[in-house]
Amino acid sequence: MTAGTSAAAPRQSLRADDDPQAALRTQPVKIAVGLVGMILTVWALGNLFLAFGFYPEKFGSKIVIGLLAIVAGVGGAAVIFYFLNMFVEGLPARLSEGLIPYAFILPGFALVALMLIYPTFQTINYSFANSDSTAYVGLQNYRTIFGDSEFWSSIVNNVLWLVIVPAVVVAFGVVVAVLSDKLSANGEKFAKSLIFLPMAISSVSAVSIWALVYAYNNPGQAQTGLLNAIWTSLGGDPQTWLQISTAKLNSILLMVILIWLQAGFAMVLLSSAIKGVPEDTLEAARIDGAGEFQIFWQVVIPQIKGTIITVFVTVFITVLKIFDIVYVSTNGQYGTNVIANLFFNKLFAASEAGQATAIVVVLLLAVTPLIWYQIKHFRDEEANR
Amino acid sequence: MSRKLMKDGRPRSPFSITVMALLALLWSIPTIGLLITSFRTRDDAQSSGWWTALFNPFGANWTASNYSGAWTGQDFGSGFINSLVVAIPATIIPIMFAAFAAYAFTFMDFRFKELFFLLIIAVMVVPIQVSFQPMLGILGPRGLGISGQYIAVWLLHTGFGMPLCIYTLRNYMSTLPRSVVESAKIDGCSHYQTFWRLVAPMSIPAIAAFATLQFLWVWNDLLVAKLFLKSENTTVIVKLQQLLGTQGQGQELLTAGAFISIIVPMIVFVTLQRFMIRGMTSGAVKG
């Protein structure tokens, strides 16, 4: 392999200098070396990664495997592209020009196709099959889930999450972005860092953190949960907050966790949009006698509308797939279930792959309009470029 | 008058200062509570709220035993190493593939280019749940039999992260001057050389931005790790989730475990925040 590369690399530059016509002809050596190189690299990488899988003990420690994986993955990808490029360049010029783009997108696109595009169709297929995906049962899975009250209550909860969380996150982001813009540079940086920080925290850790806020101790004992401590000091009885489904209180308390996690994201994008609003438009409005409030609604908001929509859609997509927070905190009990959690429990606790995939298909139908929106958004952006 | 102006000449806004200080405090309180509780003894944590220790720091019993208990007793130590072994390759590998694809989408013309790119945009929205049942088939014992190993998770995260990575990098690359690539072509550089010598180095800010996002996403992921890693390979997040599930014993270790799971993403986040914000604002949002 190494001999092949070192022999082929100088040849390429020599040829190009000697004879400009050479690049237009077929170069069988390049084709052969490129092809063999690619096959060898894929073979070697495949074996190495399979060895990680089957004989992890041969590598001594996990750290060795991790380091080897990084080197092999990144280096291997570079080597594959090197040989792929050599192979395509060896082809006659006209063919080569046409093929290089496909060679560049092939590895990345193949992975997307394997991990996302093929499974999408396979999942739709499985949704018409039985619980271990071995025989077709027609529409039975859909009949079962549509007849399940848990499914409908999950849908209601999902809709509630979708109505509340993205709107609150965007509103909060706008308020923070506007207010922090009025602080001194250091004050702004500091305040924004603190609000941004939860973005680094996983949902599981966030639930652990908020467990200290929602904790319950029996009446008479000292309350260790912040919310109950405040509640009892105001004269109330301690509550098991996450079990109160009246007015969907427990779902709303779980939403607070997600809002806490996502607010920083909205703030960062909206803040940079607000800083991009030209000062002279604000100045003109001030000269015309507009108050700060009017300026905000009639000058600033229209100019950051695009960002607001982008943030809203991004958070909306996150919320649509909300799983971790519900799974870890209540696992959908006490009327807090959501679609993604129902899916997880159907697939793994109940081993009902048919019903589980049918639930994913419902989720898939729900995101379809967003796909259309994203594409439209992209086209508009391209038109403005 | 001069006292009411800031250094840069803008008027000081007491209202903004008050509200922002309150919000920043509100946003930090839960995490501060976790940090304090993780250093309290089991008895203290069960008999009084963490804020009592904050107001009376010398009367409280401080201990680091929760950390040693979580690290060795609950095996967060090996979970921590597993998390690193999972997250680092799953961050770097997709970038390599995506960078080449993004280069092609930005600087080359080919048939079905638009269609391919629209597909990438479409799958960015598709919930990853679609892939579980089919991928359990392919990677599981009925297929390749690598489910449970690191490589299964690397592959999945590479696939799941790819669309966003291609999208982000393409958006960034299309802001690079096309003339640079054109002139490299005139000088006789192949696309491969142009990519390595010009476009990849110029795209470092976007690559760093995506790397930060992907690292946080992989490190913090629960679903993929829970489903596709066997228990001795599992990550610190799954360990924490399992500890959360067991009520009663080991509760005092939970806060320490949570902090162990947070510390690495937090360091990454704080050091690379600059890149991430730049990438998010230039890549994801232009309208």
XYZ file of C-alpha atoms in Angstrom:
672
model
C 0.000 0.000 0.000
C 2.664 2.498 1.006
C 4.824 1.483 -1.967
C 1.890 2.124 -4.258
C 1.264 5.613 -2.965
C 4.870 6.754 -3.055
C 5.327 5.445 -6.586
C 2.161 7.010 -7.876
C 2.393 10.419 -6.260
C 5.484 11.784 -8.092
C 4.307 10.252 -11.369
C 1.295 12.511 -11.277
C 3.316 15.736 -10.978
C 5.922 14.638 -13.559
C 3.322 13.816 -16.123
C 1.549 17.110 -15.632
C 4.805 19.006 -16.252
C 6.026 16.880 -19.184
C 2.996 16.643 -21.293
C -0.215 18.584 -20.773
C -2.106 16.121 -22.967
C -1.354 13.286 -20.552
C -3.999 14.422 -18.126
C -6.638 13.904 -20.771
C -5.731 10.287 -21.525
C -6.610 7.203 -19.615
C -3.954 6.260 -17.065
C -4.355 2.557 -16.278
C -1.700 2.603 -13.547
C -3.600 5.223 -11.589
C -6.862 3.369 -12.045
C -5.322 0.105 -10.859
C -3.441 1.578 -7.886
C -6.457 3.610 -6.867
C -8.804 0.659 -7.062
C -6.492 -1.759 -5.231
C -5.644 0.892 -2.645
C -9.297 1.567 -1.921
C -10.149 -2.106 -1.592
C -7.150 -2.773 0.663
C -7.914 0.217 2.865
C -11.567 -0.686 3.297
C -10.568 -4.292 3.975
C -7.944 -3.300 6.545
C -10.239 -0.833 8.261
C -13.080 -3.304 8.316
C -10.880 -5.941 9.921
C -9.480 -3.524 12.462
C -12.921 -2.340 13.509
C -14.258 -5.882 13.637
C -11.269 -6.812 15.788
C -12.197 -3.987 18.174
C -15.608 -5.539 18.336
C -14.730 -9.204 18.699
C -11.351 -9.208 20.438
C -11.288 -6.034 22.544
C -9.052 -7.771 25.091
C -6.194 -8.064 22.563
C -5.728 -4.310 22.564
C -4.941 -4.097 26.260
C -7.124 -1.224 27.326
C -10.047 0.873 26.251
C -7.851 3.906 25.875
C -5.702 2.075 23.284
C -8.841 1.146 21.323
C -10.097 4.697 21.475
C -6.812 6.155 20.265
C -6.477 3.539 17.518
C -10.055 4.196 16.424
C -9.443 7.896 16.097
C -6.272 7.379 14.063
C -7.774 4.627 11.906
C -11.092 6.368 11.362
C -9.702 9.733 10.413
C -6.568 8.462 8.667
C -8.538 5.716 6.933
C -11.070 8.181 5.600
C -8.258 10.335 4.216
C -6.560 7.335 2.586
C -9.829 6.135 1.028
C -10.400 9.561 -0.450
C -6.803 9.638 -1.680
C -7.177 6.377 -3.621
C -10.672 7.242 -4.766
C -9.341 10.491 -6.146
C -6.445 8.704 -7.836
C -8.804 6.203 -9.398
C -11.112 8.883 -10.788
C -8.198 11.004 -12.052
C -6.860 8.006 -13.921
C -10.017 7.846 -15.994
C -10.232 9.820 -19.253
C -10.582 13.523 -18.524
C -14.186 13.937 -19.547
C -15.346 10.983 -17.462
C -13.108 11.987 -14.563
C -14.493 15.529 -14.367
C -17.980 14.106 -14.171
C -17.216 11.440 -11.583
C -15.115 13.317 -9.008
C -18.101 15.042 -7.356
C -19.845 11.710 -6.832
C -16.639 10.227 -5.412
C -16.492 13.078 -2.902
C -20.069 12.751 -1.694
C -20.222 8.949 -1.846
C -18.825 7.925 1.582
C -20.782 10.514 3.539
C -23.928 9.967 1.580
C -23.679 6.185 1.827
C -23.631 6.453 5.623
C -26.665 8.749 5.628
C -28.429 6.333 3.319
C -27.593 3.359 5.534
C -28.393 4.985 8.885
C -31.343 7.195 8.019
C -32.836 6.805 4.548
C -32.998 3.017 4.343
C -34.273 2.667 7.954
C -37.027 5.190 7.270
C -38.499 2.948 4.586
C -37.775 -0.210 6.556
C -39.567 1.239 9.584
C -42.614 2.036 7.468
C -42.409 -1.539 6.228
C -42.118 -2.991 9.751
C -45.107 -0.974 10.918
C -47.276 -3.358 8.895
C -45.597 -6.417 10.437
C -45.957 -8.337 13.689
C -44.160 -7.845 16.990
C -40.858 -9.365 15.859
C -41.062 -8.175 12.241
C -41.438 -11.676 10.771
C -44.900 -11.576 9.159
C -47.234 -8.925 7.796
C -50.363 -8.140 9.754
C -51.834 -5.391 7.607
C -53.139 -2.387 9.488
C -53.431 -4.236 12.802
C -50.685 -2.211 14.525
C -52.327 1.059 13.598
C -55.690 -0.192 14.839
C -54.081 -1.225 18.120
C -52.284 2.041 18.785
C -55.225 4.207 17.695
C -57.427 2.221 20.081
C -54.988 2.741 22.961
C -55.902 5.588 25.296
C -52.238 5.936 26.290
C -51.441 6.803 22.682
C -53.975 9.621 22.603
C -52.901 10.997 25.955
C -49.305 10.952 24.668
C -50.423 12.864 21.594
C -52.168 15.431 23.782
C -49.045 15.828 25.898
C -46.836 16.142 22.841
C -49.095 18.864 21.460
C -48.956 20.644 24.808
C -45.151 20.489 24.797
C -45.148 21.825 21.230
C -47.496 24.694 22.057
C -45.679 25.795 25.196
C -41.945 25.082 24.957
C -40.882 26.617 21.606
C -42.922 29.784 22.248
C -41.566 30.252 25.761
C -38.002 29.534 24.660
C -38.199 32.068 21.826
C -39.862 34.714 24.005
C -37.279 34.193 26.702
C -34.474 34.295 24.163
C -35.696 37.601 22.753
C -36.066 39.185 26.192
C -32.612 38.084 27.305
C -31.043 39.114 24.016
C -32.572 42.577 24.204
C -31.758 43.152 27.865
C -28.225 41.776 27.714
C -27.534 44.037 24.740
C -27.953 46.969 27.115
C -25.353 45.687 29.612
C -21.660 46.478 29.629
C -19.571 44.144 27.481
C -18.301 42.128 30.447
C -21.660 42.020 32.183
C -23.278 40.774 28.991
C -20.665 38.081 28.494
C -20.984 36.880 32.075
C -24.788 36.823 32.231
C -25.062 35.121 28.841
C -22.496 32.476 29.766
C -24.515 31.487 32.827
C -27.741 31.183 30.834
C -25.956 29.404 27.985
C -24.218 26.871 30.223
C -27.103 24.357 30.596
C -26.730 23.667 26.860
C -23.713 21.540 27.782
C -25.762 19.463 30.222
C -27.449 16.231 29.169
C -31.138 15.670 29.790
C -30.294 12.888 32.220
C -28.023 15.147 34.257
C -30.620 17.917 34.023
C -33.237 15.632 35.545
C -30.782 14.801 38.360
C -30.274 18.511 38.901
C -33.977 19.314 38.914
C -34.716 16.352 41.172
C -33.203 18.571 43.884
C -35.747 21.245 43.038
C -38.797 18.976 42.890
C -37.802 16.673 45.791
C -40.454 15.700 48.343
C -40.121 14.957 52.046
C -42.944 13.903 54.353
C -44.776 16.725 56.141
C -43.042 17.658 59.366
C -39.599 16.845 58.012
C -37.315 19.524 56.633
C -37.981 19.939 52.915
C -34.829 19.318 50.872
C -36.476 20.228 47.568
C -36.250 23.909 46.700
C -39.813 24.128 45.394
C -41.324 22.437 48.444
C -39.170 24.556 50.750
C -40.599 27.700 49.159
C -44.102 26.224 49.044
C -44.145 25.173 52.694
C -42.646 28.465 53.867
C -45.634 30.123 52.170
C -47.898 27.903 54.253
C -48.619 25.054 51.808
C -48.314 21.318 52.414
C -45.379 19.547 50.756
C -46.303 18.177 47.333
C -45.044 15.294 45.205
C -44.808 17.682 42.289
C -44.146 15.224 39.473
C -47.187 13.131 40.373
C -49.715 15.964 40.157
C -51.461 15.646 36.815
C -54.120 18.249 37.632
C -53.979 20.902 34.921
C -50.970 18.981 33.544
C -48.822 20.501 36.289
C -46.279 17.673 36.223
C -45.868 17.908 32.441
C -45.364 21.655 32.759
C -42.722 21.137 35.452
C -40.905 18.776 33.088
C -41.155 21.394 30.346
C -39.409 23.842 32.664
C -36.373 21.538 32.539
C -36.285 21.630 28.752
C -36.792 25.383 28.676
C -33.898 25.714 31.109
C -31.738 23.618 28.758
C -32.759 25.295 25.502
C -32.993 28.966 26.486
C -29.291 29.573 25.933
C -29.470 28.337 22.361
C -32.300 30.744 21.522
C -30.531 33.570 23.309
C -27.273 33.139 21.388
C -28.886 33.133 17.948
C -31.322 35.954 18.725
C -28.649 38.018 20.408
C -26.450 37.924 17.339
C -29.457 38.810 15.170
C -30.273 41.802 17.374
C -26.681 42.997 17.186
C -27.035 42.825 13.413
C -29.950 45.279 13.373
C -28.497 48.455 11.808
C -28.140 51.263 14.339
C -29.443 53.887 11.898
C -32.877 52.229 11.662
C -33.154 52.548 15.458
C -31.839 56.105 15.318
C -34.375 57.056 12.649
C -37.216 55.662 14.764
C -35.973 57.614 17.797
C -35.856 60.846 15.796
C -39.435 60.164 14.725
C -40.317 60.091 18.420
C -40.920 56.369 18.872
C -40.620 55.007 22.426
C -38.270 52.111 23.256
C -41.217 49.742 23.380
C -42.485 50.827 19.967
C -38.984 50.589 18.514
C -38.724 47.048 19.818
C -42.000 45.875 18.306
C -41.962 47.814 15.067
C -38.278 48.087 14.182
C -36.311 45.331 15.917
C -38.777 42.425 15.761
C -39.489 42.678 12.000
C -35.746 42.690 11.299
C -35.030 39.564 13.351
C -38.136 37.695 12.228
C -36.119 35.231 10.155
C -33.989 34.239 13.140
C -37.043 33.968 15.372
C -38.608 31.514 12.933
C -35.386 29.502 12.638
C -35.033 29.219 16.417
C -38.697 28.348 16.762
C -38.474 25.582 14.164
C -35.265 24.151 15.642
C -36.726 24.008 19.151
C -39.992 22.679 17.720
C -38.156 19.750 16.111
C -36.332 19.044 19.384
C -39.595 19.085 21.319
C -41.350 16.845 18.822
C -38.843 14.104 19.606
C -38.740 14.798 23.366
C -37.779 11.596 25.127
C -34.957 11.655 27.689
C -36.496 14.050 30.192
C -39.788 12.162 30.398
C -38.181 8.728 30.317
C -35.710 9.469 33.098
C -38.024 11.420 35.400
C -41.420 9.683 35.278
C -41.154 7.164 32.428
C -44.498 8.480 31.257
C -46.372 7.713 34.465
C -48.839 10.093 36.126
C -50.156 11.196 32.735
C -46.863 12.601 31.426
C -46.268 10.162 28.557
C -45.082 11.427 25.170
C -44.820 9.764 21.770
C -41.078 9.062 21.771
C -41.269 7.546 25.249
C -44.257 5.431 24.289
C -42.251 4.207 21.301
C -39.309 3.278 23.488
C -41.451 1.334 25.927
C -43.310 -0.463 23.154
C -40.070 -1.455 21.449
C -38.042 -2.540 24.484
C -40.233 -3.059 27.532
C -43.130 -4.625 25.616
C -41.123 -6.031 22.624
C -43.877 -4.873 20.276
C -41.780 -3.845 17.278
C -44.839 -3.591 15.039
C -46.678 -1.142 17.249
C -43.457 0.719 18.055
C -42.647 1.274 14.394
C -46.244 2.337 13.747
C -45.766 5.007 16.422
C -42.584 6.181 14.700
C -44.493 6.419 11.428
C -46.964 8.744 13.165
C -43.990 10.820 14.359
C -42.587 10.763 10.843
C -45.863 12.074 9.422
C -45.769 14.841 12.022
C -42.318 16.022 10.880
C -43.108 15.904 7.163
C -44.401 19.505 7.009
C -41.168 20.582 8.690
C -39.148 18.878 5.967
C -41.069 20.912 3.443
C -40.452 24.058 5.490
C -36.716 23.396 5.811
C -36.402 22.903 2.065
C -38.311 26.092 1.341
C -36.162 27.969 3.842
C -33.018 26.637 2.179
C -34.252 27.652 -1.287
C -35.037 31.184 -0.078
C -31.572 31.455 1.419
C -29.920 30.254 -1.780
C -31.906 32.814 -3.768
C -30.583 35.572 -1.503
C -26.981 34.451 -1.596
C -24.513 62.251 34.186
C -21.138 60.652 33.742
C -21.933 58.064 36.381
C -24.872 56.849 34.362
C -22.765 56.140 31.280
C -20.787 52.968 30.713
C -17.210 52.928 29.450
C -18.361 52.702 25.839
C -20.604 55.726 26.257
C -23.984 53.987 26.252
C -26.341 54.840 29.086
C -26.427 52.378 31.983
C -29.744 50.563 32.225
C -30.595 49.658 35.835
C -33.664 47.717 34.735
C -31.652 45.483 32.384
C -28.965 44.971 34.997
C -31.494 43.915 37.644
C -33.479 41.589 35.402
C -30.403 39.984 33.853
C -28.782 39.476 37.257
C -31.951 37.786 38.484
C -32.232 35.579 35.405
C -28.573 34.585 35.509
C -28.992 33.687 39.178
C -32.197 31.759 38.493
C -30.489 29.824 35.714
C -27.507 28.941 37.926
C -29.331 27.966 41.127
C -30.203 24.374 40.128
C -26.606 23.611 39.126
C -25.221 25.264 42.232
C -27.595 23.107 44.274
C -26.207 19.997 42.597
C -22.601 21.015 43.177
C -23.191 21.747 46.869
C -25.250 18.609 47.478
C -22.591 16.440 45.878
C -20.168 17.441 48.660
C -22.622 16.882 51.524
C -22.926 13.743 53.614
C -25.904 11.467 53.138
C -27.407 12.444 56.496
C -27.002 16.154 55.870
C -28.524 15.947 52.413
C -31.544 14.091 53.742
C -32.178 16.261 56.756
C -31.843 19.757 55.299
C -31.871 21.601 51.985
C -28.563 22.312 50.240
C -29.017 26.055 50.794
C -28.629 25.603 54.557
C -25.069 24.416 53.890
C -24.514 27.449 51.694
C -25.661 29.862 54.385
C -23.762 28.058 57.117
C -20.708 26.585 55.388
C -18.727 25.997 58.604
C -21.511 24.144 60.388
C -21.987 21.631 57.567
C -20.179 18.322 57.157
C -18.348 18.452 53.829
C -17.142 15.246 52.207
C -15.678 14.032 48.937
C -16.743 10.454 49.607
C -19.719 10.742 47.253
C -17.278 11.198 44.407
C -15.110 8.246 45.331
C -18.280 6.197 45.901
C -19.679 7.060 42.483
C -16.341 6.751 40.679
C -15.403 3.278 41.971
C -18.488 1.882 43.728
C -20.961 2.737 40.975
C -18.333 2.328 38.254
C -18.635 5.862 36.918
C -14.870 5.663 36.365
C -15.131 3.117 33.564
C -18.270 4.850 32.295
C -16.228 8.030 32.060
C -13.536 6.333 29.953
C -16.208 4.666 27.801
C -17.791 8.052 27.195
C -14.469 9.414 25.946
C -13.833 6.372 23.757
C -17.322 6.717 22.280
C -17.414 10.476 21.888
C -14.008 11.361 20.417
C -14.079 9.091 17.335
C -17.805 9.758 16.865
C -16.952 13.444 16.671
C -13.955 13.318 14.348
C -14.966 10.609 11.859
C -18.145 12.272 10.531
C -16.297 15.541 9.988
C -13.870 13.943 7.530
C -16.618 12.407 5.400
C -18.847 15.445 5.637
C -16.078 17.863 4.704
C -15.474 16.139 1.362
C -19.188 16.027 0.647
C -19.597 19.669 1.609
C -16.718 20.577 -0.713
C -18.436 18.803 -3.600
C -21.762 20.466 -2.826
C -20.128 23.892 -2.684
C -17.508 23.990 -5.420
C -18.534 21.368 -7.969
C -21.375 21.069 -10.404
C -22.936 17.720 -11.062
C -26.240 16.159 -11.967
C -28.749 15.627 -9.138
C -26.669 17.909 -6.901
C -29.773 19.766 -5.740
C -31.687 16.529 -5.194
C -28.889 15.039 -3.089
C -28.655 18.169 -1.005
C -32.397 18.373 -0.459
C -32.277 14.772 0.758
C -29.626 15.799 3.291
C -31.841 18.645 4.492
C -34.842 16.325 4.704
C -33.113 13.696 6.830
C -31.933 16.384 9.247
C -35.533 16.527 10.440
C -36.222 12.774 10.432
C -36.379 11.429 14.006
C -33.512 9.018 14.725
C -36.055 6.651 16.232
C -36.789 5.456 12.682
C -33.460 3.726 12.571
C -33.580 1.698 15.786
C -35.514 -1.384 14.760
C -33.818 -1.685 11.319
C -30.339 -0.963 12.717
C -30.791 -3.408 15.594
C -31.410 -5.931 12.830
C -28.323 -4.951 10.820
C -25.903 -4.508 13.720
C -27.388 -7.118 16.037
C -26.834 -10.863 16.243
C -29.036 -11.464 13.184
C -26.784 -9.168 11.134
C -23.163 -8.099 11.646
C -23.213 -8.953 15.330
C -21.377 -5.807 16.401
C -24.208 -4.355 18.472
C -22.910 -3.718 21.990
C -19.446 -2.723 20.748
C -18.071 0.787 20.407
C -17.984 0.539 16.640
C -21.760 0.156 16.407
C -22.216 3.414 18.266
C -19.495 5.185 16.256
C -21.248 4.167 13.052
C -24.656 5.300 14.277
C -23.441 8.647 15.548
C -21.470 9.171 12.349
C -24.619 8.580 10.306
C -26.867 10.654 12.559
C -24.442 13.575 12.738
C -23.604 13.565 9.033
C -26.569 15.573 7.641
C -26.080 18.487 10.022
C -22.322 18.374 9.495
C -22.624 18.465 5.711
C -25.188 21.241 5.963
C -23.138 23.366 8.372
C -19.891 22.942 6.460
C -21.518 23.632 3.107
C -23.091 26.816 4.443
C -19.725 27.917 5.720
C -17.792 26.930 2.598
C -20.180 28.830 0.368
C -19.094 32.012 2.156
C -15.466 31.358 1.137
C -14.333 33.248 -1.958
C -14.868 31.068 -5.017
C -11.980 32.811 -6.764
C -9.497 31.069 -4.455
C -10.684 27.675 -5.633
C -10.811 28.793 -9.262
C -7.247 30.057 -9.186
C -6.047 26.855 -7.535
C -7.621 24.964 -10.409
C -5.841 27.164 -12.965
C -2.567 26.492 -11.162
C -3.133 22.810 -11.799
C -4.312 21.679 -8.391
C -6.654 18.708 -8.350
C -9.803 18.950 -6.281
C -8.174 16.687 -3.737
C -5.222 19.049 -3.345
C -7.462 22.132 -3.296
C -9.512 20.546 -0.548
C -6.546 19.716 1.686
C -4.417 22.783 1.067
C -7.064 25.493 0.854
C -10.624 24.660 1.748
C -10.107 22.414 4.786
C -7.782 24.875 6.581
C -10.088 27.778 5.765
C -13.074 25.874 7.168
C -11.527 25.311 10.602
C -13.977 27.643 12.408
C -17.000 25.753 11.056
C -15.344 22.405 11.730
C -14.640 23.439 15.319
C -18.232 24.596 15.697
C -19.672 21.341 14.472
C -17.167 19.306 16.472
C -18.310 21.021 19.669
C -21.979 20.393 18.930
C -21.398 16.785 17.910
C -19.209 16.064 20.933
C -21.867 17.422 23.290
C -24.566 15.490 21.487
C -22.679 12.185 21.585
C -21.457 12.589 25.153
C -24.944 13.539 26.382
C -26.793 10.931 24.325
C -28.811 8.370 26.236
C -30.814 6.498 23.599
C -28.090 5.213 21.293
C -25.722 4.336 24.132
C -28.447 2.544 26.065
C -29.581 0.473 23.098
C -26.327 -0.277 21.300
C -23.699 -0.650 24.047
C -23.343 -3.639 26.326
C -23.063 -2.851 30.011
C -19.246 -2.928 30.300
C -18.942 -0.508 27.380
C -21.676 1.842 28.464
C -21.304 5.568 28.974
C -21.437 7.721 32.045
C -24.874 9.057 31.019
C -26.358 5.540 30.998
C -24.744 4.858 34.366
C -26.366 7.991 35.722
C -29.751 7.028 34.297
C -29.490 3.595 35.930
C -28.566 5.187 39.264
C -31.541 7.559 38.940
C -33.785 4.542 38.516
C -32.744 2.939 41.799
C -34.529 4.750 44.591
C -33.134 4.727 48.115
C -29.628 3.381 48.374
C -26.916 5.261 46.559
C -28.992 8.440 46.385
C -26.144 10.467 47.826
C -23.918 9.250 44.987
C -26.355 10.522 42.379
C -25.354 14.164 42.665
C -21.654 13.294 42.476
C -22.338 11.036 39.479
C -24.297 13.801 37.771
C -21.409 16.176 38.273
C -18.935 13.639 36.863
C -21.150 13.368 33.782
C -21.324 17.135 33.365
C -17.730 18.142 33.867
C -16.257 17.142 30.484
C -18.974 18.674 28.278
C -18.795 21.761 30.427
C -15.051 22.140 29.906
C -15.427 21.528 26.170
C -18.285 23.966 26.056
C -16.527 26.744 27.932
C -13.318 26.454 25.921
C -14.970 26.094 22.499
C -18.037 28.267 23.091
C -16.542 31.011 20.941
C -16.348 28.708 17.906
C -19.718 27.207 18.570
C -21.511 30.538 18.693
C -19.785 31.677 15.528
C -20.672 28.456 13.754
C -24.256 28.462 14.936
C -24.822 32.029 13.895
C -23.092 31.789 10.519
C -24.201 28.290 9.575
C -27.657 27.643 10.914
C -29.033 31.119 10.606
C -28.718 33.539 7.785
C -32.247 34.846 7.307
